[in-house]
Amino acid sequence: MRQARSDAKIIVALDFPGGAEASVFVDGLPPGSCRLKVGKELFTREGPALVRRFVDQGHDVFLDLKFHDIPHTVARACEAAAALGVWMVNVHACGGRRMMQAAREALEGLEGHRPLLIAVTVLTSMSGEDLAELGVTVTPEEQVMRLAKLTRTAGLDGVVCSPREAARLRRELGDNFALVTPGVRPRGAARDDQSRVLSPSEALSAGSDFLVIGRPITQAENPLAVLQAINQELAAG
Ligand code: C5P
């Protein structure tokens, strides 16, 4: 398995319009103070070069591209992500068990580092009605649990979930399964468009392993100070 370069719990979501802004921001963060999430917008604009730059700077990068395709294609895409040196990569659990297993086997077959492989269950933007239109008639909560169990059966390392789901997932899926949660806000920070949030320490108490935080850090006047304050809050338990 790839050796993580830090034990940071915070993954900063690099939701910037372009690579120049993202690079200036990242240059102000000491590697080890946090990990970095590169998502579809930034990756589609800037490509793998920007990811390599952050990896070469010593950062742990979560490549959040949520792969979902036939097993062979997803397996090769995960290998390509591993070749960039990323720390974590993800797929959609609704691609099914065989797709997830193919991704895991592709990564296990690699020499040297292996990124953590996690899955997205149900996007939090999906309502029960949205699921029903797709022919899924159980509640979003039940579908999350079903897909999280399938993810574990397929041998993946964890799931992305809402902090509100973390306690139940931890209870039902056990300790050896990473829970990565957005929807986290330091006390007093603006909620932005997140409707149900937990504070960093509440999210960890609920069972989260890694907290994805974007705007409260990326849009702060002093991002490093905000990050350090959160890290201190977490260290104090
Ligand atoms: O700025 P903020 O902290 O809200 O950013 C959270 C990050 O996590 C964004 O990149 C957002 O796309 C992502 N995310 C989320 N909720 C989900 C899944 C991903 O906020 N359910």
Tab-separated table of C-alpha atoms in Angstrom, residues 15-145:
chain	number	residue	atom	x	y	z
A	15	ASP	CA	-12.210	23.896	-5.948
A	16	PHE	CA	-10.425	26.637	-7.885
A	17	PRO	CA	-11.254	27.759	-11.430
A	18	GLY	CA	-7.738	27.144	-12.690
A	19	GLY	CA	-4.312	25.740	-11.979
A	20	ALA	CA	-2.646	29.101	-11.349
A	21	GLU	CA	-4.955	29.929	-8.432
A	22	ALA	CA	-4.733	26.391	-7.081
A	23	SER	CA	-0.924	26.388	-7.262
A	24	VAL	CA	-0.583	29.732	-5.449
A	25	PHE	CA	-2.855	28.391	-2.728
A	26	VAL	CA	-1.019	25.066	-2.405
A	27	ASP	CA	2.372	26.799	-2.286
A	28	GLY	CA	1.221	28.337	1.010
A	29	LEU	CA	0.509	24.972	2.663
A	30	PRO	CA	3.340	22.938	4.172
A	31	PRO	CA	3.088	19.304	2.986
A	32	GLY	CA	1.856	17.265	5.928
A	33	SER	CA	-0.485	19.985	7.230
A	34	CYS	CA	-3.301	18.581	5.113
A	35	ARG	CA	-4.010	16.449	2.064
A	36	LEU	CA	-5.382	17.816	-1.227
A	37	LYS	CA	-8.442	16.862	-3.276
A	38	VAL	CA	-8.349	17.431	-7.024
A	39	GLY	CA	-11.772	17.028	-8.592
A	40	LYS	CA	-13.266	16.885	-12.046
A	41	GLU	CA	-13.238	20.618	-12.811
A	42	LEU	CA	-9.615	21.284	-11.956
A	43	PHE	CA	-8.436	18.015	-13.488
A	44	THR	CA	-10.342	18.608	-16.713
A	45	ARG	CA	-8.873	22.093	-17.030
A	46	GLU	CA	-5.303	21.362	-16.023
A	47	GLY	CA	-4.757	17.643	-16.528
A	48	PRO	CA	-2.291	15.314	-14.853
A	49	ALA	CA	0.577	17.846	-14.832
A	50	LEU	CA	-0.985	19.744	-11.944
A	51	VAL	CA	-1.510	16.539	-9.966
A	52	ARG	CA	2.138	15.568	-10.545
A	53	ARG	CA	3.241	19.020	-9.385
A	54	PHE	CA	1.416	18.627	-6.056
A	55	VAL	CA	2.695	15.058	-5.608
A	56	ASP	CA	6.250	16.212	-6.370
A	57	GLN	CA	5.850	18.947	-3.755
A	58	GLY	CA	5.259	16.196	-1.210
A	59	HIS	CA	1.478	16.372	-0.915
A	60	ASP	CA	-0.917	13.451	-0.566
A	61	VAL	CA	-3.448	13.899	-3.380
A	62	PHE	CA	-6.969	12.457	-3.469
A	63	LEU	CA	-7.881	12.270	-7.165
A	64	ASP	CA	-11.671	12.629	-6.960
A	65	LEU	CA	-12.731	11.587	-10.465
A	66	LYS	CA	-15.404	9.062	-9.394
A	67	PHE	CA	-14.718	6.549	-12.166
A	68	HIS	CA	-17.782	4.634	-13.437
A	69	ASP	CA	-17.464	2.520	-16.587
A	70	ILE	CA	-16.989	-1.095	-17.623
A	71	PRO	CA	-14.622	-2.982	-15.293
A	72	HIS	CA	-11.695	-3.052	-17.733
A	73	THR	CA	-11.799	0.698	-18.373
A	74	VAL	CA	-12.093	1.594	-14.702
A	75	ALA	CA	-9.229	-0.749	-13.827
A	76	ARG	CA	-6.960	0.920	-16.404
A	77	ALA	CA	-8.028	4.400	-15.251
A	78	CYS	CA	-7.129	3.500	-11.658
A	79	GLU	CA	-3.731	2.276	-12.820
A	80	ALA	CA	-3.223	5.584	-14.606
A	81	ALA	CA	-4.103	7.421	-11.392
A	82	ALA	CA	-1.628	5.280	-9.456
A	83	ALA	CA	1.075	6.155	-11.984
A	84	LEU	CA	0.582	9.813	-11.058
A	85	GLY	CA	1.540	8.939	-7.487
A	86	VAL	CA	-1.781	9.882	-5.928
A	87	TRP	CA	-2.622	8.827	-2.390
A	88	MET	CA	-6.324	8.077	-2.953
A	89	VAL	CA	-8.626	7.509	-5.922
A	90	ASN	CA	-12.349	6.747	-6.150
A	91	VAL	CA	-15.057	5.039	-8.184
A	92	HIS	CA	-18.879	4.951	-8.119
A	93	ALA	CA	-20.118	1.942	-6.158
A	94	CYS	CA	-23.134	1.726	-8.483
A	95	GLY	CA	-20.693	0.542	-11.158
A	96	GLY	CA	-21.108	-2.763	-9.331
A	97	ARG	CA	-19.035	-5.363	-7.539
A	98	ARG	CA	-17.186	-6.623	-10.610
A	99	MET	CA	-16.146	-3.095	-11.565
A	100	MET	CA	-14.874	-2.380	-8.057
A	101	GLN	CA	-13.034	-5.689	-7.849
A	102	ALA	CA	-11.360	-5.036	-11.194
A	103	ALA	CA	-10.167	-1.656	-9.918
A	104	ARG	CA	-8.834	-3.198	-6.704
A	105	GLU	CA	-7.080	-6.038	-8.505
A	106	ALA	CA	-5.462	-3.606	-10.943
A	107	LEU	CA	-4.044	-1.593	-8.047
A	108	GLU	CA	-2.969	-4.671	-6.087
A	109	GLY	CA	-1.001	-5.847	-9.106
A	110	LEU	CA	1.189	-2.760	-9.110
A	111	GLU	CA	4.733	-2.633	-7.821
A	112	GLY	CA	5.469	-0.093	-5.108
A	113	HIS	CA	2.843	2.315	-3.950
A	114	ARG	CA	-0.856	1.572	-4.165
A	115	PRO	CA	-3.367	4.405	-3.747
A	116	LEU	CA	-6.240	3.882	-1.343
A	117	LEU	CA	-9.330	2.981	-3.349
A	118	ILE	CA	-12.695	4.208	-2.092
A	119	ALA	CA	-16.214	4.432	-3.525
A	120	VAL	CA	-18.987	6.990	-3.693
A	121	THR	CA	-22.307	5.421	-2.656
A	122	VAL	CA	-25.291	7.740	-3.294
A	123	LEU	CA	-24.505	11.339	-4.209
A	124	THR	CA	-25.930	13.568	-1.473
A	125	SER	CA	-27.575	15.628	-4.203
A	126	MET	CA	-29.880	12.663	-4.934
A	127	SER	CA	-33.296	12.602	-3.247
A	128	GLY	CA	-35.552	9.594	-2.757
A	129	GLU	CA	-37.537	10.794	-5.786
A	130	ASP	CA	-34.405	10.944	-7.930
A	131	LEU	CA	-33.593	7.369	-6.933
A	132	ALA	CA	-37.157	6.226	-7.672
A	133	GLU	CA	-36.832	7.644	-11.207
A	134	LEU	CA	-33.840	5.338	-11.620
A	135	GLY	CA	-35.857	2.370	-10.422
A	136	VAL	CA	-34.309	2.387	-6.928
A	137	THR	CA	-37.238	2.183	-4.561
A	138	VAL	CA	-35.458	1.983	-1.200
A	139	THR	CA	-34.633	5.162	0.752
A	140	PRO	CA	-31.331	6.956	0.081
A	141	GLU	CA	-30.121	5.806	3.538
A	142	GLU	CA	-30.828	2.165	2.734
A	143	GLN	CA	-29.170	2.509	-0.663
A	144	VAL	CA	-26.070	4.080	0.955
A	145	MET	CA	-25.837	1.124	3.346
